[in-house]
Tab-separated table of N, CA and C in Angstrom:
chain	number	residue	atom	x	y	z
A	1	MET	N	0.841	-1.183	0.000
A	1	MET	CA	0.000	0.000	0.000
A	1	MET	C	0.887	1.248	0.000
A	2	ASN	N	0.446	2.259	-0.689
A	2	ASN	CA	1.240	3.471	-0.822
A	2	ASN	C	0.829	4.578	0.130
A	3	TRP	N	-0.412	4.564	0.615
A	3	TRP	CA	-0.854	5.596	1.542
A	3	TRP	C	-1.773	4.966	2.582
A	4	SER	N	-1.857	5.623	3.715
A	4	SER	CA	-2.762	5.166	4.771
A	4	SER	C	-3.297	6.386	5.514
A	5	ARG	N	-4.522	6.272	5.975
A	5	ARG	CA	-5.183	7.334	6.732
A	5	ARG	C	-5.987	6.702	7.863
A	6	THR	N	-6.012	7.386	8.973
A	6	THR	CA	-6.885	6.988	10.073
A	6	THR	C	-8.241	7.645	9.859
A	7	VAL	N	-9.292	6.893	10.159
A	7	VAL	CA	-10.651	7.426	10.112
A	7	VAL	C	-11.308	7.154	11.461
A	8	ARG	N	-12.224	8.046	11.832
A	8	ARG	CA	-12.951	7.881	13.097
A	8	ARG	C	-14.444	7.980	12.808
A	9	PHE	N	-15.166	7.037	13.331
A	9	PHE	CA	-16.614	7.021	13.206
A	9	PHE	C	-17.224	7.295	14.571
A	10	ASP	N	-18.180	8.187	14.601
A	10	ASP	CA	-18.926	8.392	15.838
A	10	ASP	C	-19.929	7.252	15.938
A	11	GLY	N	-19.921	6.584	17.057
A	11	GLY	CA	-20.807	5.449	17.266
A	11	GLY	C	-20.068	4.134	17.146
A	12	ILE	N	-20.769	3.089	17.492
A	12	ILE	CA	-20.231	1.734	17.431
A	12	ILE	C	-20.687	1.125	16.103
A	13	ILE	N	-19.736	0.628	15.326
A	13	ILE	CA	-20.026	0.071	14.004
A	13	ILE	C	-20.079	-1.455	14.122
A	14	ASP	N	-21.239	-2.038	13.797
A	14	ASP	CA	-21.376	-3.498	13.900
A	14	ASP	C	-20.666	-4.188	12.732
A	15	ASP	N	-20.513	-5.517	12.827
A	15	ASP	CA	-19.754	-6.278	11.834
A	15	ASP	C	-20.349	-6.172	10.424
A	16	ALA	N	-21.674	-6.232	10.314
A	16	ALA	CA	-22.309	-6.158	8.994
A	16	ALA	C	-22.041	-4.803	8.341
A	17	THR	N	-22.122	-3.739	9.110
A	17	THR	CA	-21.856	-2.401	8.581
A	17	THR	C	-20.381	-2.254	8.222
A	18	GLN	N	-19.509	-2.841	9.014
A	18	GLN	CA	-18.079	-2.803	8.700
A	18	GLN	C	-17.801	-3.464	7.353
A	19	ARG	N	-18.416	-4.622	7.114
A	19	ARG	CA	-18.214	-5.318	5.835
A	19	ARG	C	-18.754	-4.483	4.667
A	20	LYS	N	-19.899	-3.855	4.875
A	20	LYS	CA	-20.502	-3.024	3.835
A	20	LYS	C	-19.605	-1.824	3.513
A	21	MET	N	-19.057	-1.186	4.549
A	21	MET	CA	-18.169	-0.039	4.343
A	21	MET	C	-16.896	-0.457	3.610
A	22	SER	N	-16.344	-1.593	3.999
A	22	SER	CA	-15.126	-2.085	3.346
A	22	SER	C	-15.373	-2.358	1.871
A	23	ALA	N	-16.532	-2.921	1.553
A	23	ALA	CA	-16.866	-3.241	0.165
A	23	ALA	C	-17.118	-1.992	-0.678
A	24	SER	N	-17.450	-0.870	-0.026
A	24	SER	CA	-17.756	0.358	-0.771
A	24	SER	C	-16.512	1.122	-1.225
A	25	LEU	N	-15.342	0.726	-0.757
A	25	LEU	CA	-14.108	1.431	-1.121
A	25	LEU	C	-13.691	1.133	-2.552
A	26	PRO	N	-12.984	2.083	-3.184
A	26	PRO	CA	-12.481	1.839	-4.543
A	26	PRO	C	-11.533	0.637	-4.563
A	27	GLY	N	-11.441	-0.017	-5.727
A	27	GLY	CA	-10.593	-1.197	-5.889
A	27	GLY	C	-9.162	-0.978	-5.448
A	28	GLY	N	-8.629	-1.937	-4.746
A	28	GLY	CA	-7.257	-1.852	-4.258
A	28	GLY	C	-7.135	-1.228	-2.884
A	29	SER	N	-8.178	-0.569	-2.405
A	29	SER	CA	-8.167	0.044	-1.072
A	29	SER	C	-8.664	-0.965	-0.050
A	30	SER	N	-8.284	-0.764	1.189
A	30	SER	CA	-8.749	-1.652	2.253
A	30	SER	C	-9.099	-0.831	3.484
A	31	LEU	N	-9.964	-1.388	4.298
A	31	LEU	CA	-10.392	-0.753	5.550
A	31	LEU	C	-10.319	-1.793	6.644
A	32	GLN	N	-9.568	-1.466	7.669
A	32	GLN	CA	-9.426	-2.337	8.834
A	32	GLN	C	-9.947	-1.573	10.035
A	33	PHE	N	-10.779	-2.209	10.835
A	33	PHE	CA	-11.370	-1.553	11.994
A	33	PHE	C	-10.657	-1.952	13.273
A	34	GLY	N	-10.579	-0.998	14.206
A	34	GLY	CA	-10.155	-1.294	15.562
A	34	GLY	C	-11.376	-1.739	16.354
A	35	ALA	N	-11.159	-2.195	17.549
A	35	ALA	CA	-12.284	-2.588	18.401
A	35	ALA	C	-13.063	-1.331	18.792
A	36	PRO	N	-14.383	-1.369	18.715
A	36	PRO	CA	-15.168	-0.197	19.125
A	36	PRO	C	-14.879	0.148	20.589
A	37	TYR	N	-14.803	1.446	20.871
A	37	TYR	CA	-14.552	1.885	22.246
A	37	TYR	C	-15.848	2.474	22.783
A	38	VAL	N	-16.576	1.669	23.530
A	38	VAL	CA	-17.914	2.022	24.006
A	38	VAL	C	-17.926	3.279	24.882
A	39	PRO	N	-17.001	3.457	25.833
A	39	PRO	CA	-17.084	4.666	26.672
A	39	PRO	C	-17.059	5.981	25.891
A	40	ALA	N	-16.379	6.001	24.745
A	40	ALA	CA	-16.320	7.221	23.933
A	40	ALA	C	-17.303	7.170	22.772
A	41	ASP	N	-17.999	6.047	22.600
A	41	ASP	CA	-18.938	5.856	21.505
A	41	ASP	C	-18.265	6.149	20.168
A	42	ARG	N	-17.106	5.485	19.960
A	42	ARG	CA	-16.292	5.685	18.751
A	42	ARG	C	-15.786	4.365	18.217
A	43	THR	N	-15.535	4.371	16.912
A	43	THR	CA	-14.851	3.267	16.254
A	43	THR	C	-13.826	3.888	15.314
A	44	TYR	N	-12.591	3.427	15.403
A	44	TYR	CA	-11.522	3.920	14.535
A	44	TYR	C	-11.231	2.885	13.449
A	45	GLY	N	-10.701	3.365	12.345
A	45	GLY	CA	-10.315	2.482	11.265
A	45	GLY	C	-9.048	2.957	10.588
A	46	LEU	N	-8.482	2.076	9.781
A	46	LEU	CA	-7.298	2.380	8.993
A	46	LEU	C	-7.637	2.098	7.535
A	47	VAL	N	-7.576	3.123	6.712
A	47	VAL	CA	-7.810	2.980	5.277
A	47	VAL	C	-6.449	3.025	4.598
A	48	GLN	N	-6.194	2.039	3.748
A	48	GLN	CA	-4.946	1.986	2.996
A	48	GLN	C	-5.273	1.810	1.519
A	49	GLY	N	-4.416	2.379	0.678
A	49	GLY	CA	-4.665	2.267	-0.750
A	49	GLY	C	-3.404	2.384	-1.570
A	50	PRO	N	-3.491	1.952	-2.824
A	50	PRO	CA	-2.350	2.058	-3.737
A	50	PRO	C	-2.275	3.466	-4.330
A	51	ALA	N	-1.180	3.758	-4.980
A	51	ALA	CA	-0.985	5.079	-5.592
A	51	ALA	C	-2.031	5.368	-6.667
A	52	SER	N	-2.607	4.331	-7.259
A	52	SER	CA	-3.593	4.527	-8.321
A	52	SER	C	-4.949	5.008	-7.800
A	53	VAL	N	-5.149	4.957	-6.495
A	53	VAL	CA	-6.404	5.416	-5.881
A	53	VAL	C	-6.098	6.621	-5.004
A	54	GLU	N	-6.757	7.709	-5.253
A	54	GLU	CA	-6.580	8.912	-4.433
A	54	GLU	C	-7.312	8.746	-3.103
A	55	PRO	N	-6.726	9.215	-2.007
A	55	PRO	CA	-7.422	9.154	-0.725
A	55	PRO	C	-8.796	9.832	-0.764
A	56	ASP	N	-8.936	10.891	-1.572
A	56	ASP	CA	-10.230	11.577	-1.682
A	56	ASP	C	-11.308	10.660	-2.240
A	57	ALA	N	-10.945	9.770	-3.153
A	57	ALA	CA	-11.921	8.824	-3.711
A	57	ALA	C	-12.410	7.867	-2.632
A	58	ALA	N	-11.500	7.428	-1.780
A	58	ALA	CA	-11.898	6.555	-0.669
A	58	ALA	C	-12.729	7.336	0.344
A	59	ALA	N	-12.393	8.596	0.547
A	59	ALA	CA	-13.134	9.423	1.518
A	59	ALA	C	-14.587	9.585	1.101
A	60	GLN	N	-14.838	9.659	-0.188
A	60	GLN	CA	-16.216	9.788	-0.665
A	60	GLN	C	-17.037	8.552	-0.331
A	61	ALA	N	-16.391	7.389	-0.319
A	61	ALA	CA	-17.093	6.149	0.016
A	61	ALA	C	-17.418	6.058	1.506
A	62	LEU	N	-16.660	6.771	2.318
A	62	LEU	CA	-16.871	6.751	3.777
A	62	LEU	C	-17.203	8.165	4.248
A	63	SER	N	-18.247	8.722	3.715
A	63	SER	CA	-18.565	10.129	3.979
A	63	SER	C	-18.936	10.401	5.438
A	64	GLY	N	-19.345	9.396	6.179
A	64	GLY	CA	-19.726	9.610	7.580
A	64	GLY	C	-18.562	9.587	8.551
A	65	ALA	N	-17.348	9.444	8.041
A	65	ALA	CA	-16.174	9.323	8.910
A	65	ALA	C	-15.417	10.641	8.990
A	66	ARG	N	-14.722	10.815	10.101
A	66	ARG	CA	-13.760	11.916	10.206
A	66	ARG	C	-12.440	11.381	9.681
A	67	TRP	N	-11.900	12.036	8.671
A	67	TRP	CA	-10.652	11.623	8.054
A	67	TRP	C	-9.501	12.458	8.596
A	68	TYR	N	-8.408	11.800	8.887
A	68	TYR	CA	-7.175	12.482	9.284
A	68	TYR	C	-6.252	12.489	8.067
A	69	GLU	N	-5.425	13.484	7.969
A	69	GLU	CA	-4.539	13.633	6.811
A	69	GLU	C	-3.382	12.634	6.811
A	70	GLU	N	-3.294	11.845	7.841
A	70	GLU	CA	-2.217	10.872	7.990
A	70	GLU	C	-2.691	9.793	8.949
A	71	THR	N	-1.802	8.900	9.281
A	71	THR	CA	-2.108	7.901	10.299
A	71	THR	C	-1.813	8.511	11.658
A	72	ILE	N	-2.770	8.414	12.555
A	72	ILE	CA	-2.575	8.899	13.925
A	72	ILE	C	-2.617	7.710	14.873
A	73	ILE	N	-2.395	7.990	16.147
A	73	ILE	CA	-2.591	6.983	17.185
A	73	ILE	C	-3.653	7.519	18.131
A	74	ALA	N	-4.601	6.668	18.449
A	74	ALA	CA	-5.642	6.994	19.424
A	74	ALA	C	-5.514	6.020	20.584
A	75	LEU	N	-5.277	6.570	21.770
A	75	LEU	CA	-5.133	5.761	22.980
A	75	LEU	C	-6.210	6.134	23.992
A	76	ALA	N	-6.783	5.134	24.624
A	76	ALA	CA	-7.660	5.366	25.772
A	76	ALA	C	-6.806	5.127	27.014
A	77	VAL	N	-6.797	6.086	27.920
A	77	VAL	CA	-6.030	5.979	29.156
A	77	VAL	C	-7.023	6.086	30.313
A	78	GLU	N	-7.103	5.013	31.099
A	78	GLU	CA	-8.019	4.983	32.240
A	78	GLU	C	-7.188	4.911	33.519
A	79	PRO	N	-7.193	5.995	34.306
A	79	PRO	CA	-6.359	6.022	35.512
A	79	PRO	C	-7.074	5.439	36.736
A	80	THR	N	-6.288	4.928	37.636
A	80	THR	CA	-6.760	4.543	38.961
A	80	THR	C	-5.773	5.135	39.937
A	81	PRO	N	-6.225	5.931	40.869
A	81	PRO	CA	-7.588	6.261	41.249
A	81	PRO	C	-8.217	7.273	40.271
A	82	ALA	N	-9.533	7.323	40.294
A	82	ALA	CA	-10.278	8.218	39.402
A	82	ALA	C	-9.965	9.687	39.660
A	83	ASP	N	-9.529	10.022	40.868
A	83	ASP	CA	-9.164	11.408	41.196
A	83	ASP	C	-8.036	11.933	40.317
A	84	ALA	N	-7.255	11.041	39.726
A	84	ALA	CA	-6.118	11.442	38.893
A	84	ALA	C	-6.545	11.897	37.497
A	85	LEU	N	-7.799	11.684	37.147
A	85	LEU	CA	-8.249	11.995	35.792
A	85	LEU	C	-7.968	13.435	35.356
A	86	PRO	N	-8.332	14.462	36.114
A	86	PRO	CA	-8.021	15.834	35.660
A	86	PRO	C	-6.517	16.081	35.513
A	87	ALA	N	-5.727	15.474	36.372
A	87	ALA	CA	-4.274	15.675	36.308
A	87	ALA	C	-3.666	15.032	35.069
A	88	ILE	N	-4.153	13.842	34.687
A	88	ILE	CA	-3.561	13.222	33.482
A	88	ILE	C	-4.108	13.842	32.204
A	89	ALA	N	-5.279	14.461	32.250
A	89	ALA	CA	-5.838	15.098	31.058
A	89	ALA	C	-5.139	16.425	30.745
A	90	ALA	N	-4.697	17.131	31.757
A	90	ALA	CA	-4.137	18.480	31.583
A	90	ALA	C	-2.986	18.552	30.571
A	91	PRO	N	-1.992	17.668	30.610
A	91	PRO	CA	-0.878	17.813	29.663
A	91	PRO	C	-1.232	17.482	28.213
A	92	PHE	N	-2.426	16.951	27.976
A	92	PHE	CA	-2.776	16.494	26.636
A	92	PHE	C	-3.736	17.404	25.876
A	93	SER	N	-4.076	18.534	26.444
A	93	SER	CA	-4.901	19.451	25.666
A	93	SER	C	-4.047	19.939	24.504
A	94	PRO	N	-4.648	20.197	23.347
A	94	PRO	CA	-3.842	20.631	22.192
A	94	PRO	C	-3.030	21.904	22.453
A	95	ASP	N	-3.425	22.700	23.421
A	95	ASP	CA	-2.700	23.932	23.729
A	95	ASP	C	-1.589	23.740	24.761
A	96	ALA	N	-1.429	22.537	25.296
A	96	ALA	CA	-0.467	22.303	26.373
A	96	ALA	C	0.975	22.208	25.902
A	97	GLY	N	1.196	22.097	24.616
A	97	GLY	CA	2.558	22.133	24.116
A	97	GLY	C	3.149	20.799	23.690
A	98	VAL	N	2.419	19.695	23.785
A	98	VAL	CA	2.942	18.420	23.314
A	98	VAL	C	2.821	18.412	21.792
A	99	ALA	N	3.934	18.224	21.125
A	99	ALA	CA	3.940	18.243	19.656
A	99	ALA	C	3.054	17.142	19.094
A	100	GLY	N	2.273	17.483	18.102
A	100	GLY	CA	1.457	16.492	17.422
A	100	GLY	C	0.173	16.110	18.125
A	101	MET	N	-0.156	16.776	19.223
A	101	MET	CA	-1.387	16.450	19.939
A	101	MET	C	-2.572	16.993	19.141
A	102	LEU	N	-3.521	16.133	18.831
A	102	LEU	CA	-4.677	16.534	18.038
A	102	LEU	C	-5.915	16.757	18.893
A	103	GLU	N	-6.148	15.844	19.832
A	103	GLU	CA	-7.361	15.946	20.638
A	103	GLU	C	-7.212	15.121	21.908
A	104	CYS	N	-7.802	15.632	22.961
A	104	CYS	CA	-7.897	14.889	24.214
A	104	CYS	C	-9.340	15.011	24.680
A	105	THR	N	-10.040	13.898	24.704
A	105	THR	CA	-11.434	13.865	25.124
A	105	THR	C	-11.499	13.276	26.523
A	106	VAL	N	-12.053	14.031	27.451
A	106	VAL	CA	-12.190	13.556	28.824
A	106	VAL	C	-13.526	12.836	28.939
A	107	LEU	N	-13.466	11.614	29.429
A	107	LEU	CA	-14.646	10.781	29.627
A	107	LEU	C	-14.881	10.599	31.124
A	108	GLU	N	-15.886	9.835	31.468
A	108	GLU	CA	-16.204	9.621	32.875
A	108	GLU	C	-15.070	8.922	33.628
A	109	LYS	N	-14.435	7.921	32.980
A	109	LYS	CA	-13.410	7.146	33.680
A	109	LYS	C	-12.038	7.208	33.037
A	110	GLY	N	-11.851	8.079	32.064
A	110	GLY	CA	-10.562	8.145	31.404
A	110	GLY	C	-10.534	9.217	30.337
A	111	ILE	N	-9.505	9.139	29.505
A	111	ILE	CA	-9.361	10.077	28.393
A	111	ILE	C	-9.072	9.300	27.117
A	112	VAL	N	-9.388	9.921	25.994
A	112	VAL	CA	-8.962	9.422	24.693
A	112	VAL	C	-8.040	10.487	24.125
A	113	VAL	N	-6.822	10.078	23.821
A	113	VAL	CA	-5.800	10.978	23.305
A	113	VAL	C	-5.512	10.606	21.853
A	114	GLU	N	-5.601	11.582	20.964
A	114	GLU	CA	-5.259	11.395	19.559
A	114	GLU	C	-4.022	12.240	19.265
A	115	PHE	N	-3.002	11.595	18.651
A	115	PHE	CA	-1.764	12.324	18.367
A	115	PHE	C	-1.083	11.763	17.130
A	116	GLN	N	-0.156	12.557	16.610
A	116	GLN	CA	0.614	12.184	15.424
A	116	GLN	C	1.896	11.473	15.871
A	117	PRO	N	2.048	10.200	15.524
A	117	PRO	CA	3.249	9.471	15.966
A	117	PRO	C	4.536	9.980	15.322
A	118	ALA	N	4.438	10.695	14.222
A	118	ALA	CA	5.640	11.259	13.603
A	118	ALA	C	6.190	12.426	14.414
A	119	ARG	N	5.361	13.002	15.288
A	119	ARG	CA	5.792	14.161	16.066
A	119	ARG	C	5.971	13.846	17.547
A	120	SER	N	5.239	12.899	18.084
A	120	SER	CA	5.385	12.472	19.483
A	120	SER	C	5.204	10.961	19.555
A	121	MET	N	6.144	10.309	20.167
A	121	MET	CA	6.070	8.852	20.298
A	121	MET	C	5.091	8.473	21.416
A	122	PRO	N	4.494	7.296	21.322
A	122	PRO	CA	3.600	6.838	22.393
A	122	PRO	C	4.278	6.805	23.757
A	123	SER	N	5.565	6.524	23.797
A	123	SER	CA	6.276	6.488	25.079
A	123	SER	C	6.228	7.840	25.780
A	124	LEU	N	6.302	8.929	25.020
A	124	LEU	CA	6.197	10.260	25.621
A	124	LEU	C	4.824	10.454	26.247
A	125	ILE	N	3.787	10.076	25.527
A	125	ILE	CA	2.420	10.224	26.024
A	125	ILE	C	2.237	9.422	27.307
A	126	LEU	N	2.691	8.186	27.304
A	126	LEU	CA	2.533	7.335	28.490
A	126	LEU	C	3.389	7.824	29.655
A	127	ASN	N	4.590	8.323	29.364
A	127	ASN	CA	5.434	8.856	30.434
A	127	ASN	C	4.807	10.087	31.081
A	128	LEU	N	4.188	10.953	30.283
A	128	LEU	CA	3.504	12.121	30.854
A	128	LEU	C	2.361	11.694	31.767
A	129	ALA	N	1.594	10.701	31.339
A	129	ALA	CA	0.512	10.193	32.189
A	129	ALA	C	1.078	9.592	33.472
A	130	ASP	N	2.174	8.860	33.356
A	130	ASP	CA	2.773	8.218	34.534
A	130	ASP	C	3.315	9.231	35.535
A	131	VAL	N	3.877	10.331	35.039
A	131	VAL	CA	4.380	11.376	35.945
A	131	VAL	C	3.240	11.886	36.820
A	132	GLU	N	2.106	12.149	36.199
A	132	GLU	CA	0.952	12.631	36.971
A	132	GLU	C	0.414	11.544	37.892
A	133	LEU	N	0.400	10.315	37.430
A	133	LEU	CA	-0.133	9.219	38.256
A	133	LEU	C	0.722	8.938	39.492
A	134	ARG	N	2.012	9.194	39.403
A	134	ARG	CA	2.887	8.978	40.571
A	134	ARG	C	2.464	9.832	41.757
A	135	ARG	N	1.956	11.027	41.480
A	135	ARG	CA	1.501	11.888	42.578
A	135	ARG	C	0.325	11.278	43.319
A	136	PHE	N	-0.417	10.402	42.653
A	136	PHE	CA	-1.591	9.765	43.244
A	136	PHE	C	-1.313	8.311	43.645
A	137	HIS	N	-0.074	7.877	43.473
A	137	HIS	CA	0.298	6.470	43.689
A	137	HIS	C	-0.631	5.575	42.884
A	138	GLY	N	-0.881	5.995	41.656
A	138	GLY	CA	-1.851	5.299	40.812
A	138	GLY	C	-1.214	4.512	39.690
A	139	TYR	N	-2.063	3.967	38.891
A	139	TYR	CA	-1.653	3.219	37.718
A	139	TYR	C	-2.670	3.472	36.618
A	140	ARG	N	-2.422	2.905	35.449
A	140	ARG	CA	-3.281	3.177	34.307
A	140	ARG	C	-3.534	1.913	33.503
A	141	LYS	N	-4.649	1.931	32.803
A	141	LYS	CA	-4.951	0.925	31.795
A	141	LYS	C	-4.957	1.683	30.464
A	142	VAL	N	-4.225	1.185	29.482
A	142	VAL	CA	-4.129	1.842	28.184
A	142	VAL	C	-4.627	0.885	27.110
A	143	THR	N	-5.445	1.417	26.208
A	143	THR	CA	-5.973	0.628	25.098
A	143	THR	C	-5.693	1.364	23.792
A	144	LEU	N	-5.083	0.670	22.848
A	144	LEU	CA	-4.899	1.215	21.503
A	144	LEU	C	-6.228	1.068	20.779
A	145	LEU	N	-6.754	2.168	20.275
A	145	LEU	CA	-8.088	2.155	19.688
A	145	LEU	C	-8.105	1.974	18.181
A	146	ASN	N	-6.993	2.218	17.514
A	146	ASN	CA	-6.991	2.138	16.056
A	146	ASN	C	-5.914	1.194	15.544
A	147	PRO	N	-6.203	0.537	14.408
A	147	PRO	CA	-5.157	-0.272	13.779
A	147	PRO	C	-4.077	0.640	13.205
A	148	LEU	N	-2.865	0.134	13.153
A	148	LEU	CA	-1.730	0.924	12.665
A	148	LEU	C	-1.099	0.245	11.455
A	149	PRO	N	-0.606	1.051	10.508
A	149	PRO	CA	0.117	0.455	9.377
A	149	PRO	C	1.489	-0.045	9.832
A	150	THR	N	2.050	-0.904	9.033
A	150	THR	CA	3.334	-1.522	9.364
A	150	THR	C	4.421	-0.475	9.601
A	151	GLU	N	4.404	0.626	8.856
A	151	GLU	CA	5.440	1.651	9.001
A	151	GLU	C	5.432	2.250	10.405
A	152	ILE	N	4.258	2.493	10.952
A	152	ILE	CA	4.157	3.074	12.296
A	152	ILE	C	4.557	2.040	13.348
A	153	ILE	N	4.163	0.793	13.157
A	153	ILE	CA	4.558	-0.266	14.083
A	153	ILE	C	6.082	-0.376	14.116
A	154	ALA	N	6.708	-0.326	12.939
A	154	ALA	CA	8.174	-0.390	12.869
A	154	ALA	C	8.810	0.809	13.554
A	155	LEU	N	8.240	1.998	13.368
A	155	LEU	CA	8.759	3.213	14.003
A	155	LEU	C	8.714	3.084	15.534
A	156	ILE	N	7.613	2.595	16.045
A	156	ILE	CA	7.463	2.424	17.500
A	156	ILE	C	8.441	1.371	18.016
A	157	ALA	N	8.549	0.255	17.297
A	157	ALA	CA	9.477	-0.808	17.713
A	157	ALA	C	10.922	-0.317	17.687
A	158	ALA	N	11.294	0.387	16.636
A	158	ALA	CA	12.666	0.891	16.511
A	158	ALA	C	12.984	1.855	17.641
A	159	SER	N	12.038	2.713	17.980
A	159	SER	CA	12.249	3.669	19.064
A	159	SER	C	12.336	2.966	20.415
A	160	GLY	N	11.417	2.071	20.659
A	160	GLY	CA	11.380	1.385	21.956
A	160	GLY	C	12.559	0.472	22.188
A	161	LEU	N	13.046	-0.131	21.131
A	161	LEU	CA	14.172	-1.055	21.253
A	161	LEU	C	15.518	-0.387	20.980
A	162	HIS	N	15.486	0.913	20.653
A	162	HIS	CA	16.704	1.649	20.296
A	162	HIS	C	17.456	0.907	19.193
A	163	ALA	N	16.687	0.523	18.170
A	163	ALA	CA	17.246	-0.232	17.053
A	163	ALA	C	16.761	0.397	15.757
A	164	ALA	N	17.508	1.390	15.286
A	164	ALA	CA	17.106	2.146	14.100
A	164	ALA	C	16.971	1.276	12.859
A	165	GLU	N	17.591	0.101	12.869
A	165	GLU	CA	17.539	-0.751	11.683
A	165	GLU	C	16.187	-1.451	11.507
A	166	ILE	N	15.316	-1.369	12.506
A	166	ILE	CA	14.002	-2.002	12.369
A	166	ILE	C	13.147	-1.162	11.436
A	167	GLY	N	12.668	-1.798	10.394
A	167	GLY	CA	11.793	-1.159	9.422
A	167	GLY	C	10.708	-2.139	9.020
A	168	PRO	N	9.773	-1.707	8.185
A	168	PRO	CA	8.704	-2.605	7.759
A	168	PRO	C	9.222	-3.891	7.113
A	169	ASP	N	10.390	-3.796	6.458
A	169	ASP	CA	10.964	-4.968	5.805
A	169	ASP	C	11.613	-5.943	6.787
A	170	ARG	N	11.584	-5.619	8.080
A	170	ARG	CA	12.164	-6.497	9.105
A	170	ARG	C	11.092	-7.080	10.021
A	171	ILE	N	9.820	-6.870	9.685
A	171	ILE	CA	8.727	-7.385	10.510
A	171	ILE	C	8.227	-8.675	9.874
A	172	LEU	N	8.234	-9.746	10.643
A	172	LEU	CA	7.918	-11.075	10.140
A	172	LEU	C	6.546	-11.128	9.457
A	173	GLU	N	5.541	-10.514	10.062
A	173	GLU	CA	4.197	-10.570	9.475
A	173	GLU	C	4.166	-9.928	8.094
A	174	THR	N	4.908	-8.835	7.915
A	174	THR	CA	4.977	-8.172	6.617
A	174	THR	C	5.656	-9.072	5.598
A	175	LEU	N	6.734	-9.700	5.991
A	175	LEU	CA	7.463	-10.591	5.073
A	175	LEU	C	6.594	-11.781	4.669
A	176	LEU	N	5.858	-12.335	5.624
A	176	LEU	CA	4.968	-13.458	5.316
A	176	LEU	C	3.846	-13.027	4.380
A	177	GLU	N	3.293	-11.850	4.616
A	177	GLU	CA	2.220	-11.325	3.771
A	177	GLU	C	2.720	-11.115	2.347
A	178	GLN	N	3.913	-10.561	2.213
A	178	GLN	CA	4.471	-10.306	0.884
A	178	GLN	C	4.753	-11.593	0.123
A	179	SER	N	5.067	-12.659	0.848
A	179	SER	CA	5.349	-13.927	0.175
A	179	SER	C	4.096	-14.771	-0.037
A	180	GLY	N	2.939	-14.277	0.413
A	180	GLY	CA	1.683	-14.978	0.179
A	180	GLY	C	1.356	-16.041	1.205
A	181	VAL	N	2.095	-16.110	2.274
A	181	VAL	CA	1.833	-17.107	3.325
A	181	VAL	C	0.737	-16.568	4.236
A	182	GLU	N	-0.225	-17.423	4.567
A	182	GLU	CA	-1.296	-16.992	5.476
A	182	GLU	C	-1.241	-17.738	6.774
């Protein structure tokens, strides 16, 4: 695939609707859904396509979705104790200064943070939450809400393992997919 975009749907998308949406995309494009996140009443997806299909053509097929200009990461962070919620939400407002922060939605029991992985790594986001949680002697539950393309997975792995040589061509699942093994 030559391009990928994250999409967000308001509401929970059932399996039949997911299949219908996937089938509505232009040829060569694909749509992969993340698990619906009930507390935020959202479902995220990853649209990928070849160079022969413009992202705008795929966007027309999914007109009810919010399209991002790139692949983002959406994380749900649920702190314990609940008193820590305002403290962990504060550093993630788009005006707080974290590069690439797109949105922070405060929910009853947690937050949903959307950010650009090219500008801020997930480790930074989690470390900021942990700094605030230490004041409360708390902990967190984190859920990845959207599927990620292989390039972003490789970027995260390379950063976390301090191994710059890790790329999409070094991920076993990608190599198996390219060779046609299922």
